[in-house]
CSV table of C-alpha atoms in Angstrom, one decimal:
chain,number,residue,atom,x,y,z
A,1,MET,CA,95.1,87.4,131.8
A,2,LEU,CA,94.3,87.5,135.5
A,3,ARG,CA,98.1,87.3,136.2
A,4,ARG,CA,98.6,90.4,134.0
A,5,TYR,CA,95.9,92.3,136.0
A,6,VAL,CA,97.5,91.4,139.3
A,7,GLU,CA,101.0,92.5,138.0
A,8,GLN,CA,99.6,95.9,137.1
A,9,ILE,CA,98.2,96.4,140.6
A,10,LEU,CA,101.4,95.2,142.3
A,11,ASN,CA,103.6,97.3,140.1
A,12,LEU,CA,102.0,100.4,141.6
A,13,TYR,CA,101.0,99.4,145.1
A,14,ASN,CA,103.2,98.2,148.0
A,15,TYR,CA,100.1,97.6,150.0
A,16,ILE,CA,96.3,97.5,149.7
A,17,ASP,CA,94.1,99.6,152.0
A,18,GLY,CA,90.7,98.3,151.1
A,19,ILE,CA,88.7,95.7,149.2
A,20,ILE,CA,85.1,95.7,148.2
A,21,VAL,CA,83.2,93.0,146.2
A,22,THR,CA,79.8,93.3,144.7
A,23,ASP,CA,77.4,90.9,142.9
A,24,ALA,CA,76.2,91.5,139.4
A,25,LYS,CA,73.6,94.1,140.5
A,26,GLY,CA,76.1,96.2,142.4
A,27,ASN,CA,75.1,95.0,145.9
A,28,VAL,CA,78.1,94.6,148.3
A,29,VAL,CA,78.9,91.0,149.3
A,30,TYR,CA,82.3,91.5,150.8
A,31,PHE,CA,84.1,94.5,152.4
A,32,THR,CA,87.3,95.0,154.4
A,33,THR,CA,89.6,97.9,155.2
A,34,TYR,CA,93.1,97.9,156.6
A,35,ARG,CA,93.0,101.6,157.3
A,36,PRO,CA,90.1,102.3,159.7
A,37,ASP,CA,91.8,105.7,160.4
A,38,VAL,CA,91.0,106.7,156.8
A,39,ASN,CA,87.8,104.7,156.0
A,40,ASN,CA,85.6,104.2,159.1
A,41,LEU,CA,82.9,102.1,157.3
A,42,LYS,CA,82.4,98.7,158.9
A,43,GLU,CA,81.4,95.5,157.2
A,44,LYS,CA,78.1,95.1,159.0
A,45,ASP,CA,77.1,98.6,157.9
A,46,ILE,CA,77.3,98.0,154.2
A,47,ILE,CA,77.0,94.2,153.4
A,48,GLY,CA,73.9,93.8,151.2
A,49,ARG,CA,73.6,97.5,150.4
A,50,HIS,CA,73.9,98.9,146.8
A,51,ILE,CA,77.2,100.7,146.0
A,52,LEU,CA,75.2,103.9,145.2
A,53,ASP,CA,73.6,103.8,148.7
A,54,ILE,CA,77.0,103.7,150.3
A,55,TYR,CA,78.5,106.4,148.1
A,56,PRO,CA,75.5,108.6,147.2
A,57,ASP,CA,77.6,111.1,145.3
A,58,LEU,CA,78.5,108.4,142.7
A,59,THR,CA,76.5,107.7,139.6
A,60,GLU,CA,76.3,104.7,137.2
A,61,GLU,CA,78.9,106.5,135.0
A,62,SER,CA,81.3,107.7,137.8
A,63,SER,CA,81.3,104.4,139.7
A,64,SER,CA,84.1,102.2,138.5
A,65,LEU,CA,82.3,99.1,139.9
A,66,LEU,CA,79.1,99.7,137.9
A,67,ARG,CA,81.1,100.5,134.7
A,68,VAL,CA,83.0,97.2,135.0
A,69,LEU,CA,79.8,95.3,135.7
A,70,ARG,CA,78.2,96.8,132.6
A,71,ASN,CA,81.0,96.3,130.1
A,72,GLY,CA,83.4,93.8,131.6
A,73,THR,CA,86.5,95.9,131.0
A,74,PRO,CA,88.9,96.2,133.9
A,75,ILE,CA,89.8,99.7,135.1
A,76,PHE,CA,93.3,100.3,136.6
A,77,ASN,CA,94.7,103.1,138.7
A,78,GLU,CA,91.7,105.5,138.7
A,79,LEU,CA,92.0,108.4,141.0
A,80,GLN,CA,88.6,109.0,142.8
A,81,THR,CA,87.2,111.1,145.6
A,82,LEU,CA,84.5,109.2,147.4
A,83,THR,CA,82.0,110.5,149.9
A,84,THR,CA,80.3,107.9,152.1
A,85,TYR,CA,76.6,108.1,153.3
A,86,LYS,CA,78.1,109.1,156.7
A,87,GLY,CA,79.6,112.3,155.0
A,88,GLN,CA,83.2,111.1,155.2
A,89,SER,CA,85.4,112.0,152.2
A,90,ILE,CA,88.0,109.5,151.0
A,91,ASN,CA,90.7,110.0,148.3
A,92,ALA,CA,91.7,106.7,146.7
A,93,ILE,CA,93.4,105.0,143.8
A,94,ASN,CA,91.0,102.2,142.6
A,95,SER,CA,91.6,99.2,140.4
A,96,THR,CA,88.4,97.4,139.5
A,97,MET,CA,88.0,94.0,137.8
A,98,PRO,CA,85.0,91.9,136.7
A,99,ILE,CA,84.4,88.4,138.2
A,100,LYS,CA,83.2,86.0,135.6
A,101,GLU,CA,81.7,82.5,135.4
A,102,GLY,CA,82.4,81.5,131.8
A,103,ASP,CA,81.3,84.5,129.7
A,104,LYS,CA,78.8,85.8,132.3
A,105,ILE,CA,79.7,88.7,134.7
A,106,VAL,CA,78.7,87.7,138.2
A,107,GLY,CA,80.3,90.4,140.1
A,108,ALA,CA,83.2,92.8,140.5
A,109,VAL,CA,86.1,93.5,142.9
A,110,ASP,CA,87.5,96.9,143.7
A,111,ILE,CA,90.9,97.3,145.3
A,112,SER,CA,91.9,100.6,146.8
A,113,ARG,CA,94.9,102.5,148.1
A,114,TYR,CA,93.9,105.5,150.3
A,115,ILE,CA,95.7,108.8,149.8
A,116,ASP,CA,96.2,110.8,153.0
A,117,SER,CA,97.1,114.2,151.8
A,118,VAL,CA,97.0,116.6,148.9
A,119,TYR,CA,100.7,116.3,148.5
A,120,GLU,CA,100.5,112.5,148.2
A,121,ARG,CA,97.6,113.0,145.8
A,122,LYS,CA,99.8,115.1,143.5
A,123,ASP,CA,102.6,112.6,143.8
A,124,ILE,CA,100.3,109.7,142.9
A,125,SER,CA,98.8,111.7,140.0
A,126,LEU,CA,102.3,112.1,138.6
A,127,GLN,CA,103.0,108.4,139.0
A,128,LEU,CA,99.8,107.5,137.2
A,129,LYS,CA,100.6,109.9,134.4
A,130,GLU,CA,104.0,108.2,133.9
A,131,THR,CA,102.5,104.8,134.1
A,132,LYS,CA,99.8,105.6,131.5
A,133,GLU,CA,102.5,107.0,129.2
A,134,VAL,CA,104.5,103.7,129.4
A,135,LYS,CA,101.4,101.6,129.1
A,136,SER,CA,100.3,103.5,125.9
A,137,LEU,CA,103.5,102.3,124.1
A,138,TYR,CA,104.0,98.9,122.6
A,139,THR,CA,105.9,96.2,124.4
A,140,LEU,CA,107.4,92.9,123.4
A,141,ASP,CA,104.1,91.2,124.2
A,142,ASP,CA,102.5,93.2,121.4
A,143,ILE,CA,104.8,91.4,118.8
A,144,ILE,CA,102.5,88.5,117.9
A,145,THR,CA,104.3,85.6,116.4
A,146,THR,CA,104.9,81.9,116.2
A,147,SER,CA,107.9,82.4,113.9
A,148,GLN,CA,111.3,81.5,115.0
A,149,GLN,CA,112.7,84.4,113.0
A,150,MET,CA,110.5,86.9,114.9
A,151,GLU,CA,111.3,85.2,118.2
A,152,LEU,CA,115.0,85.8,117.5
A,153,ILE,CA,114.2,89.5,116.8
A,154,LYS,CA,112.4,89.7,120.2
A,155,GLU,CA,115.3,88.2,121.9
A,156,ARG,CA,117.7,90.6,120.2
A,157,ILE,CA,115.4,93.5,121.3
A,158,ARG,CA,115.8,92.3,124.9
A,159,MET,CA,119.5,92.2,124.6
A,160,VAL,CA,120.0,95.7,123.1
A,161,ALA,CA,117.3,97.6,125.0
A,162,ASP,CA,119.5,98.4,128.0
A,163,THR,CA,122.6,99.5,126.1
A,164,ASP,CA,123.1,103.0,124.8
A,165,SER,CA,124.0,101.7,121.3
A,166,SER,CA,122.0,103.0,118.3
A,167,VAL,CA,119.7,100.6,116.5
A,168,LEU,CA,118.7,100.6,112.8
A,169,ILE,CA,115.5,98.8,111.8
A,170,TYR,CA,115.0,97.8,108.2
A,171,GLY,CA,111.7,96.5,106.9
A,172,GLU,CA,109.0,97.1,104.3
A,173,THR,CA,106.0,99.3,105.1
A,174,GLY,CA,103.7,97.7,107.7
A,175,THR,CA,106.2,95.1,109.0
A,176,GLY,CA,106.1,96.7,112.5
A,177,LYS,CA,109.2,98.9,112.7
A,178,GLU,CA,107.7,101.4,115.1
A,179,LEU,CA,106.3,98.5,117.2
A,180,ALA,CA,109.9,97.2,117.5
A,181,ALA,CA,111.2,100.7,118.3
A,182,GLN,CA,108.7,101.2,121.1
A,183,SER,CA,109.5,97.7,122.4
A,184,ILE,CA,113.2,98.6,122.6
A,185,HIS,CA,112.2,101.7,124.7
A,186,THR,CA,109.7,99.9,127.0
A,187,CYS,CA,112.2,97.1,127.7
A,188,SER,CA,114.9,99.5,128.7
A,189,HIS,CA,115.9,101.4,131.8
A,190,ARG,CA,114.8,104.5,129.9
A,191,ARG,CA,111.1,103.4,129.9
A,192,LYS,CA,110.1,106.0,132.4
A,193,LYS,CA,111.5,108.8,130.2
A,194,LYS,CA,110.1,110.1,126.9
A,195,PHE,CA,109.8,108.1,123.7
A,196,VAL,CA,109.7,110.6,120.9
A,197,SER,CA,108.9,109.6,117.3
A,198,GLN,CA,109.4,111.5,114.1
A,199,ASN,CA,108.8,110.4,110.5
A,200,CYS,CA,111.4,112.2,108.4
A,201,ALA,CA,109.8,111.7,104.9
A,202,SER,CA,109.0,114.7,102.8
A,203,ILE,CA,109.8,117.4,105.4
A,204,PRO,CA,111.9,120.3,104.1
A,205,ALA,CA,115.4,120.5,105.6
A,206,ASN,CA,114.9,123.8,107.5
A,207,LEU,CA,111.6,122.7,109.0
A,208,LEU,CA,113.0,119.3,110.1
A,209,GLU,CA,116.0,120.9,111.6
A,210,SER,CA,113.8,123.1,113.7
A,211,ILE,CA,111.7,120.1,114.7
A,212,LEU,CA,114.7,118.0,115.8
A,213,PHE,CA,116.9,120.6,117.4
A,214,GLY,CA,114.6,123.4,118.5
A,215,THR,CA,114.5,127.2,117.8
A,216,VAL,CA,115.5,130.4,119.5
A,217,LYS,CA,113.2,133.4,119.5
A,218,GLY,CA,114.0,135.8,116.6
A,219,SER,CA,116.1,133.2,114.7
A,220,TYR,CA,113.6,133.7,111.9
A,221,THR,CA,110.2,135.4,111.4
A,222,GLY,CA,107.8,134.0,113.9
A,223,ALA,CA,110.4,131.8,115.7
A,224,GLU,CA,109.9,131.2,119.4
A,225,ASN,CA,112.0,129.6,122.1
A,226,ARG,CA,111.1,125.9,121.6
A,227,PRO,CA,112.9,122.7,122.5
A,228,GLY,CA,113.5,120.2,119.7
A,229,LEU,CA,112.8,116.5,119.8
A,230,PHE,CA,116.3,115.6,120.9
A,231,GLU,CA,115.8,117.8,124.0
A,232,MET,CA,112.4,116.5,124.7
A,233,ALA,CA,113.7,112.9,124.5
A,234,ASN,CA,116.6,113.6,126.9
A,235,GLY,CA,117.1,110.6,129.1
A,236,GLY,CA,114.8,108.5,126.8
A,237,THR,CA,114.6,107.3,123.3
A,238,ILE,CA,114.2,109.1,119.9
A,239,PHE,CA,112.9,107.2,116.9
A,240,LEU,CA,113.6,108.6,113.4
A,241,ASP,CA,111.5,106.8,110.8
A,242,GLU,CA,112.3,106.8,107.1
A,243,ILE,CA,115.6,108.4,107.7
A,244,ASN,CA,116.7,107.6,104.2
A,245,SER,CA,114.1,110.3,103.1
A,246,MET,CA,115.9,113.0,105.1
A,247,GLU,CA,117.9,115.6,103.2
A,248,LEU,CA,121.6,115.1,103.5
A,249,SER,CA,122.2,118.5,105.1
A,250,VAL,CA,120.1,117.4,108.1
A,251,GLN,CA,121.8,114.0,108.2
A,252,ALA,CA,125.1,115.8,108.7
A,253,LYS,CA,123.8,117.7,111.7
A,254,ILE,CA,122.3,114.5,113.2
A,255,LEU,CA,125.7,112.9,112.8
A,256,LYS,CA,127.3,115.8,114.6
A,257,ALA,CA,124.7,115.6,117.4
A,258,ILE,CA,125.4,111.9,117.9
A,259,GLU,CA,129.1,112.3,118.0
A,260,GLU,CA,129.1,115.3,120.4
A,261,LYS,CA,126.1,114.2,122.4
A,262,GLN,CA,124.8,117.8,122.2
A,263,VAL,CA,122.5,119.8,120.0
A,264,MET,CA,122.3,123.5,118.9
A,265,ARG,CA,119.0,125.1,118.5
A,266,VAL,CA,118.4,127.0,115.3
A,267,GLY,CA,119.6,130.5,116.0
A,268,GLY,CA,121.2,129.4,119.3
A,269,LEU,CA,124.7,130.1,120.5
A,270,GLU,CA,125.1,127.6,123.4
A,271,PRO,CA,125.2,123.8,122.8
A,272,ILE,CA,122.7,121.8,124.9
A,273,PRO,CA,123.9,118.3,126.1
A,274,VAL,CA,121.5,115.5,125.5
A,275,ASP,CA,121.4,111.8,126.5
A,276,VAL,CA,119.2,109.8,124.1
A,277,LYS,CA,119.1,106.3,122.7
A,278,ILE,CA,118.7,106.7,118.9
A,279,VAL,CA,116.5,104.2,117.1
A,280,SER,CA,116.1,104.8,113.3
A,281,ALA,CA,114.3,102.9,110.5
A,282,VAL,CA,114.5,102.6,106.7
A,283,ASN,CA,112.0,101.0,104.4
A,284,GLN,CA,114.6,100.2,101.7
A,285,ASN,CA,117.8,98.2,101.9
A,286,PRO,CA,120.2,100.4,103.8
A,287,MET,CA,123.2,99.5,101.8
A,288,GLU,CA,121.3,100.4,98.6
A,289,CYS,CA,120.4,103.7,100.2
A,290,VAL,CA,124.1,104.4,100.9
A,291,ARG,CA,125.1,103.4,97.3
A,292,ASN,CA,122.3,105.6,95.9
A,293,GLY,CA,123.3,108.6,98.0
A,294,LYS,CA,120.1,108.6,100.0
A,295,LEU,CA,121.9,107.9,103.3
A,296,ARG,CA,125.3,109.2,104.3
A,297,GLU,CA,127.8,106.4,104.7
A,298,ASP,CA,129.2,107.8,108.0
A,299,LEU,CA,125.8,108.3,109.4
A,300,PHE,CA,124.8,104.8,108.4
A,301,TYR,CA,127.7,103.3,110.4
A,302,ARG,CA,126.7,105.5,113.4
A,303,LEU,CA,123.1,104.5,113.3
A,304,SER,CA,123.5,100.8,112.6
A,305,VAL,CA,125.6,99.6,115.5
A,306,VAL,CA,122.8,97.1,115.9
A,307,GLN,CA,120.6,96.1,113.0
A,308,LEU,CA,117.2,94.5,113.1
A,309,VAL,CA,115.6,93.2,109.9
A,310,MET,CA,111.8,92.9,110.1
A,311,PRO,CA,110.6,90.1,107.7
A,312,PRO,CA,107.6,90.8,105.4
A,313,LEU,CA,104.4,88.9,106.2
A,314,ARG,CA,104.8,86.7,103.0
A,315,GLU,CA,107.9,85.2,104.6
A,316,ARG,CA,106.1,84.5,107.8
A,317,SER,CA,103.5,82.0,106.5
A,318,ARG,CA,103.1,80.3,109.9
A,319,ASP,CA,102.2,83.6,111.5
A,320,LEU,CA,99.3,84.4,109.0
A,321,SER,CA,96.6,82.3,110.6
A,322,TYR,CA,97.9,83.2,114.1
A,323,LEU,CA,97.7,86.9,113.4
A,324,VAL,CA,94.2,86.5,111.8
A,325,ASN,CA,92.9,84.9,115.0
A,326,HIS,CA,94.6,87.5,117.1
A,327,PHE,CA,93.0,90.4,115.2
A,328,ILE,CA,89.6,88.7,115.3
A,329,ARG,CA,89.8,88.3,119.1
A,330,GLN,CA,90.9,92.0,119.3
A,331,TYR,CA,88.0,93.3,117.2
A,332,ASN,CA,85.5,91.1,118.9
A,333,MET,CA,86.3,92.8,122.1
A,334,LYS,CA,86.6,96.3,120.6
A,335,MET,CA,83.4,96.1,118.5
A,336,ASN,CA,81.4,93.8,120.7
A,337,ARG,CA,81.0,91.1,118.1
A,338,ASN,CA,81.3,87.4,118.1
A,339,ILE,CA,83.1,86.5,114.9
A,340,LEU,CA,84.4,82.9,115.1
A,341,GLY,CA,87.0,83.0,112.2
A,342,ILE,CA,87.4,83.0,108.5
A,343,ASP,CA,85.8,80.5,106.1
A,344,GLU,CA,87.8,78.2,103.7
A,345,GLU,CA,87.6,80.6,100.7
A,346,VAL,CA,89.0,83.5,102.7
A,347,GLU,CA,91.8,81.2,104.0
A,348,GLN,CA,92.7,80.4,100.4
A,349,VAL,CA,92.6,84.0,99.3
A,350,PHE,CA,94.8,85.0,102.2
A,351,GLY,CA,97.3,82.2,101.4
A,352,GLN,CA,97.6,83.3,97.8
A,353,TYR,CA,97.9,87.0,98.5
A,354,GLN,CA,101.4,88.5,98.8
A,355,TRP,CA,100.5,91.2,101.5
A,356,PRO,CA,102.5,94.2,100.2
A,357,GLY,CA,101.2,96.2,103.2
A,358,ASN,CA,102.2,93.4,105.5
A,359,VAL,CA,100.8,93.0,109.1
A,360,ARG,CA,99.3,96.5,109.0
A,361,GLU,CA,97.3,95.6,105.8
A,362,LEU,CA,96.1,92.4,107.3
A,363,LYS,CA,94.8,94.2,110.4
A,364,ASN,CA,93.0,96.7,108.3
A,365,ILE,CA,91.4,94.0,106.2
A,366,ILE,CA,90.1,92.2,109.3
A,367,GLU,CA,88.7,95.5,110.7
A,368,GLY,CA,87.0,96.3,107.4
A,369,ALA,CA,85.5,92.8,107.2
A,370,PHE,CA,84.1,93.3,110.8
A,371,ASN,CA,82.2,96.3,109.5
A,372,VAL,CA,80.3,94.4,106.8
A,373,THR,CA,80.1,90.8,107.7
A,374,GLU,CA,76.7,89.4,108.6
A,375,SER,CA,77.6,85.9,109.7
A,376,GLY,CA,79.8,84.2,112.3
A,377,PHE,CA,82.6,83.8,109.8
A,378,ILE,CA,84.4,86.3,107.6
A,379,GLN,CA,83.5,85.4,104.0
A,380,LYS,CA,85.0,86.2,100.6
A,381,LYS,CA,82.3,88.8,99.9
A,382,ASP,CA,83.4,90.7,103.0
A,383,LEU,CA,86.9,91.3,101.5
A,384,PRO,CA,88.0,94.3,99.3
A,385,GLU,CA,87.7,93.6,95.6
A,386,TYR,CA,91.4,94.4,95.0
A,387,LEU,CA,92.5,91.7,97.5
A,388,VAL,CA,90.3,89.0,95.9
A,389,ALA,CA,91.4,89.9,92.4
A,390,ALA,CA,95.1,90.0,93.2
A,391,SER,CA,95.0,86.6,94.9
A,392,MET,CA,92.9,85.0,92.1
A,393,GLN,CA,95.4,86.4,89.5
A,394,ARG,CA,98.3,84.9,91.4
A,395,GLY,CA,96.5,81.6,91.9
A,396,ALA,CA,95.6,81.3,88.2
A,397,VAL,CA,99.3,81.6,87.1
A,398,SER,CA,101.7,79.0,88.4
A,399,PRO,CA,105.3,80.2,88.8
A,400,ASP,CA,106.4,77.1,86.8
A,401,ALA,CA,103.9,77.5,84.0
A,402,GLU,CA,105.2,77.2,80.5
A,403,VAL,CA,105.7,80.7,79.0
A,404,VAL,CA,106.6,79.8,75.4
A,405,ASP,CA,105.2,77.2,73.0
A,406,PHE,CA,107.8,77.0,70.2
A,407,ASN,CA,105.6,74.6,68.2
A,408,SER,CA,102.6,77.0,68.1
A,409,GLU,CA,101.8,78.4,64.6
A,410,ASP,CA,101.3,81.8,66.3
A,411,PHE,CA,104.7,81.8,67.9
A,412,SER,CA,106.8,84.9,67.3
A,413,LEU,CA,109.4,86.7,69.4
A,414,PRO,CA,107.5,90.1,69.6
A,415,LYS,CA,104.3,88.3,70.8
A,416,THR,CA,106.3,86.3,73.4
A,417,VAL,CA,107.9,89.4,74.7
A,418,GLU,CA,104.6,91.1,75.0
A,419,MET,CA,103.1,88.1,76.8
A,420,VAL,CA,106.0,88.0,79.3
A,421,GLU,CA,105.9,91.8,79.8
A,422,CYS,CA,102.1,91.7,80.4
A,423,ARG,CA,102.4,88.9,83.0
A,424,LEU,CA,105.3,90.6,84.9
A,425,ILE,CA,103.4,93.9,85.0
A,426,LYS,CA,100.3,92.3,86.3
A,427,LYS,CA,102.3,90.5,89.0
A,428,ALA,CA,104.1,93.6,90.1
A,429,VAL,CA,100.9,95.7,90.3
A,430,SER,CA,99.2,93.0,92.3
A,431,GLU,CA,102.0,92.7,94.8
A,432,THR,CA,102.6,96.4,95.4
A,433,PRO,CA,100.5,99.2,97.0
A,434,ASN,CA,100.7,101.7,94.0
A,435,LEU,CA,102.1,102.2,90.5
A,436,THR,CA,105.2,104.0,91.9
A,437,ALA,CA,106.1,100.9,93.9
A,438,ALA,CA,105.3,98.6,91.0
A,439,ALA,CA,107.6,100.6,88.7
A,440,ARG,CA,110.4,100.4,91.3
A,441,LYS,CA,109.9,96.7,91.5
A,442,LEU,CA,110.2,96.3,87.7
A,443,LYS,CA,113.1,98.8,87.7
A,444,ILE,CA,111.5,101.1,85.1
A,445,SER,CA,110.1,104.6,85.4
A,446,LYS,CA,106.5,105.2,86.3
A,447,GLN,CA,105.9,106.8,82.9
A,448,VAL,CA,107.1,103.7,81.1
A,449,LEU,CA,104.9,101.5,83.3
A,450,SER,CA,101.9,103.7,82.5
A,451,TYR,CA,102.6,103.5,78.8
A,452,LYS,CA,102.9,99.7,78.8
A,453,MET,CA,99.7,99.4,80.8
A,454,ASN,CA,97.8,101.5,78.3
A,455,LYS,CA,99.4,99.5,75.5
A,456,TYR,CA,98.3,96.2,76.9
A,457,ASN,CA,94.9,97.6,78.1
A,458,LEU,CA,95.7,96.6,81.7
């Protein structure tokens, strides 16, 4: 972790102008400056003094050193104007980190770069804005896995990131499609430009066209001159999620934009050239989408120059406990808790559950348990009822269990059909997020599913 902190500092600074170290109470124990022309404080003047005595305009909230001492969270690249007790004003970019012995904070170190002029200050502010934009996106390090299959996907992301080829990501809901899309962007030479994301599901064609391509004032009532997402992403990456839900008329215009590398605003007369890397995603098998007329075949071939298939969590059994421990560590830090893990019952429930919501569902389950657990381990009582019920139902019925007893006096074909139907419906409902998805899995209509559930009192 310390290495990552150092890398963040060195990525921005070519040199360091000043270092100050305090003890756990905020008293200075070390100070040096390499720019006495900017900061005329001397070591002998401030060693042993409290940081608020040296910079009297600071408070416990505005001092990065005191904030880090209080909560232990590093602060990077904070722009500050400091006034010394001698009345000198110093503009600086500060990065502040805690010093720990075990779990105890024993001090903090603050590293500064001094800014000489208002022009440099504006330039640095712009750099910081760009840096924060990049840092707010996911990177490859955020793809948590021990699975060889996922490691191959990460390697493929590295390989395709710096090309201009389009990428199509296929995966169920919650498998991390946007995480992969952002990682493609942050791995690429486009990472300092915009990453723009749009979910295309359930948006009317005329509205989606305006969102993607922009509008010209007067093109329709209330229309203003506005750039579309393609223009906003110029030089960067645009991510179109659930593109199989997009109306075919808009798909045709996206195909034209890709082929011509230019867009036309709604109501506009002049084409606008754009340079974007297009990453798109579908939550259904893309070839089925083409066959069912949900995705234009010509657009599919344009978008799927490279394909990434995100595996569902149920096929990443080795990752389950690894992800559980990762999210526990994450929420321990975020919620200031000290949860040690999950107990054996919860481990069994997690192992039997099919995770229809995938990694996103697992993360939400852990967060929910953190809100209600009263012990050092997450227990079965801390889990949602639907999760426990679904896993118990699955555990109670072995896939190899005998379905029909031909020797039974009660045997009949109608009863056997009802038994099989009932079992399949229960399984589909337990493994999907809603009745629509369960009906789709069973390849029947939602109305038929509802009728059969009422019939069998499910």
